[in-house]
């Protein structure tokens, strides 16, 4: 799988992306995915994870990378770097995990857009047991926790739903205009 978007290459300091294409592991994850078979049937399962141990060293590492890539002087980034360090230090672990999950949703949206552009089917999932995924994938030892799952691949030719139209709400039901 070679799905790469600008956003994917530049994920937030909290985001991690696991790409699973080991059928045995995928099959193990089905029971922790409310029995959803697309986890086993997909060619790849993308698991979006967040760092559970975010701190000042992570912020410094991120801004070192910014300087390496952009050659940005300290005087330009110091204010934002200090702001992030203070914001992280002042938040509870629950707040940090919530922030990280919100960041993962941004990455998920971009991954789904890339898949759609490449005509790759994707199925975003919250319906899974993160603690069990973390266990199967040994994420605790990496200071990570899983937050979202995205099975991807090409629909099987014998899938009876493959040619069915998508059922969505009418645009008027979901878009409200304010003049």
Short mmCIF file of N, CA, C and O in Angstrom, two decimals, residues 1 3 17-20 38-39 42-48 107-115 120-126 128 133 147-153:
data_model
loop_
_atom_site.label_atom_id
_atom_site.label_comp_id
_atom_site.label_asym_id
_atom_site.label_seq_id
_atom_site.Cartn_x
_atom_site.Cartn_y
_atom_site.Cartn_z
N UNK A 1 0.86 -1.18 0.00
CA UNK A 1 0.00 0.00 0.00
C UNK A 1 0.89 1.23 0.00
O UNK A 1 1.74 1.38 0.85
N UNK A 3 -0.17 4.68 -0.01
CA UNK A 3 -1.07 5.83 0.09
C UNK A 3 -0.33 6.89 0.88
O UNK A 3 -0.05 6.72 2.05
N UNK A 17 0.75 5.95 12.74
CA UNK A 17 -0.05 5.13 11.85
C UNK A 17 0.58 3.75 11.74
O UNK A 17 1.72 3.62 11.30
N UNK A 18 -0.18 2.74 12.13
CA UNK A 18 0.25 1.36 11.95
C UNK A 18 -0.39 0.83 10.68
O UNK A 18 -1.58 1.03 10.46
N UNK A 19 0.39 0.17 9.86
CA UNK A 19 -0.12 -0.46 8.64
C UNK A 19 0.04 -1.97 8.84
O UNK A 19 1.16 -2.47 8.93
N UNK A 20 -1.09 -2.66 8.92
CA UNK A 20 -1.07 -4.10 9.18
C UNK A 20 -1.50 -4.82 7.91
O UNK A 20 -2.57 -4.55 7.37
N UNK A 38 -14.47 -7.03 7.86
CA UNK A 38 -13.62 -6.24 6.97
C UNK A 38 -12.20 -6.10 7.52
O UNK A 38 -11.27 -5.90 6.76
N UNK A 39 -12.03 -6.27 8.82
CA UNK A 39 -10.69 -6.21 9.41
C UNK A 39 -9.85 -7.37 8.88
O UNK A 39 -8.67 -7.20 8.59
N UNK A 42 -9.75 -7.05 4.54
CA UNK A 42 -9.04 -5.93 3.90
C UNK A 42 -7.61 -6.34 3.56
O UNK A 42 -7.00 -7.16 4.26
N UNK A 43 -7.08 -5.75 2.51
CA UNK A 43 -5.69 -6.03 2.19
C UNK A 43 -4.77 -5.44 3.25
O UNK A 43 -3.74 -6.01 3.58
N UNK A 44 -5.16 -4.28 3.80
CA UNK A 44 -4.39 -3.61 4.83
C UNK A 44 -5.34 -3.02 5.87
O UNK A 44 -6.44 -2.58 5.52
N UNK A 45 -4.92 -3.01 7.10
CA UNK A 45 -5.68 -2.35 8.16
C UNK A 45 -4.79 -1.25 8.72
O UNK A 45 -3.67 -1.51 9.17
N UNK A 46 -5.29 -0.04 8.63
CA UNK A 46 -4.57 1.11 9.17
C UNK A 46 -5.11 1.37 10.57
O UNK A 46 -6.33 1.48 10.75
N UNK A 47 -4.22 1.46 11.53
CA UNK A 47 -4.62 1.74 12.91
C UNK A 47 -3.98 3.07 13.30
O UNK A 47 -2.76 3.19 13.31
N UNK A 48 -4.84 4.04 13.57
CA UNK A 48 -4.34 5.35 14.00
C UNK A 48 -4.18 5.32 15.51
O UNK A 48 -5.11 4.94 16.24
N UNK A 107 -6.36 13.23 10.58
CA UNK A 107 -5.57 12.32 9.75
C UNK A 107 -6.48 11.29 9.06
O UNK A 107 -6.30 10.99 7.88
N UNK A 108 -7.46 10.76 9.80
CA UNK A 108 -8.40 9.79 9.23
C UNK A 108 -9.14 10.38 8.03
O UNK A 108 -9.25 9.73 6.98
N UNK A 109 -9.62 11.59 8.17
CA UNK A 109 -10.33 12.24 7.06
C UNK A 109 -9.45 12.36 5.84
O UNK A 109 -9.89 12.11 4.71
N UNK A 110 -8.21 12.73 6.06
CA UNK A 110 -7.28 12.86 4.93
C UNK A 110 -6.95 11.51 4.32
O UNK A 110 -6.86 11.38 3.10
N UNK A 111 -6.77 10.49 5.15
CA UNK A 111 -6.50 9.15 4.62
C UNK A 111 -7.67 8.65 3.78
O UNK A 111 -7.48 8.06 2.70
N UNK A 112 -8.89 8.91 4.23
CA UNK A 112 -10.07 8.48 3.47
C UNK A 112 -10.17 9.22 2.14
O UNK A 112 -10.56 8.63 1.13
N UNK A 113 -9.81 10.49 2.14
CA UNK A 113 -9.82 11.26 0.89
C UNK A 113 -8.80 10.71 -0.09
O UNK A 113 -9.09 10.55 -1.28
N UNK A 114 -7.62 10.39 0.40
CA UNK A 114 -6.59 9.81 -0.46
C UNK A 114 -7.08 8.47 -1.02
O UNK A 114 -6.94 8.21 -2.21
N UNK A 115 -7.66 7.64 -0.16
CA UNK A 115 -8.19 6.35 -0.63
C UNK A 115 -9.23 6.57 -1.72
O UNK A 115 -9.20 5.91 -2.76
N UNK A 120 -9.57 3.38 -3.79
CA UNK A 120 -9.37 2.31 -2.81
C UNK A 120 -10.52 2.39 -1.82
O UNK A 120 -10.83 3.46 -1.30
N UNK A 121 -11.19 1.27 -1.58
CA UNK A 121 -12.28 1.25 -0.61
C UNK A 121 -11.72 1.38 0.80
O UNK A 121 -10.64 0.85 1.11
N UNK A 122 -12.45 2.07 1.65
CA UNK A 122 -12.04 2.21 3.06
C UNK A 122 -13.28 2.17 3.93
O UNK A 122 -14.38 2.51 3.50
N UNK A 123 -13.09 1.76 5.17
CA UNK A 123 -14.20 1.63 6.11
C UNK A 123 -13.75 2.13 7.48
O UNK A 123 -13.15 1.39 8.25
N UNK A 124 -14.01 3.41 7.80
CA UNK A 124 -13.58 3.94 9.09
C UNK A 124 -14.32 3.27 10.24
O UNK A 124 -15.51 3.01 10.14
N UNK A 125 -13.60 2.97 11.31
CA UNK A 125 -14.19 2.25 12.43
C UNK A 125 -13.80 2.85 13.77
O UNK A 125 -12.64 3.09 14.04
N UNK A 126 -14.82 3.06 14.59
CA UNK A 126 -14.62 3.28 16.02
C UNK A 126 -15.03 2.02 16.77
O UNK A 126 -14.71 1.88 17.94
N UNK A 128 -14.40 -0.89 17.91
CA UNK A 128 -13.35 -1.86 18.27
C UNK A 128 -12.96 -1.60 19.72
O UNK A 128 -13.32 -0.57 20.30
N UNK A 133 -6.79 -4.12 21.09
CA UNK A 133 -5.89 -3.84 19.97
C UNK A 133 -4.49 -3.53 20.52
O UNK A 133 -3.49 -4.04 20.00
N UNK A 147 -6.75 4.48 18.49
CA UNK A 147 -7.95 5.31 18.62
C UNK A 147 -8.93 5.14 17.45
O UNK A 147 -10.12 5.35 17.63
N UNK A 148 -8.44 4.78 16.28
CA UNK A 148 -9.29 4.61 15.10
C UNK A 148 -8.73 3.50 14.22
O UNK A 148 -7.51 3.28 14.22
N UNK A 149 -9.61 2.86 13.47
CA UNK A 149 -9.20 1.77 12.57
C UNK A 149 -9.76 2.06 11.18
O UNK A 149 -10.90 2.52 11.05
N UNK A 150 -8.95 1.79 10.16
CA UNK A 150 -9.37 2.01 8.78
C UNK A 150 -8.94 0.83 7.91
O UNK A 150 -7.84 0.82 7.38
N UNK A 151 -9.81 -0.19 7.76
CA UNK A 151 -9.51 -1.25 6.80
C UNK A 151 -9.57 -0.66 5.39
O UNK A 151 -10.48 0.12 5.08
N UNK A 152 -8.61 -1.02 4.55
CA UNK A 152 -8.57 -0.52 3.18
C UNK A 152 -8.28 -1.66 2.20
O UNK A 152 -7.70 -2.67 2.58
N UNK A 153 -8.67 -1.46 0.97
CA UNK A 153 -8.40 -2.44 -0.07
C UNK A 153 -9.39 -2.27 -1.20
O UNK A 153 -10.12 -1.28 -1.27
#
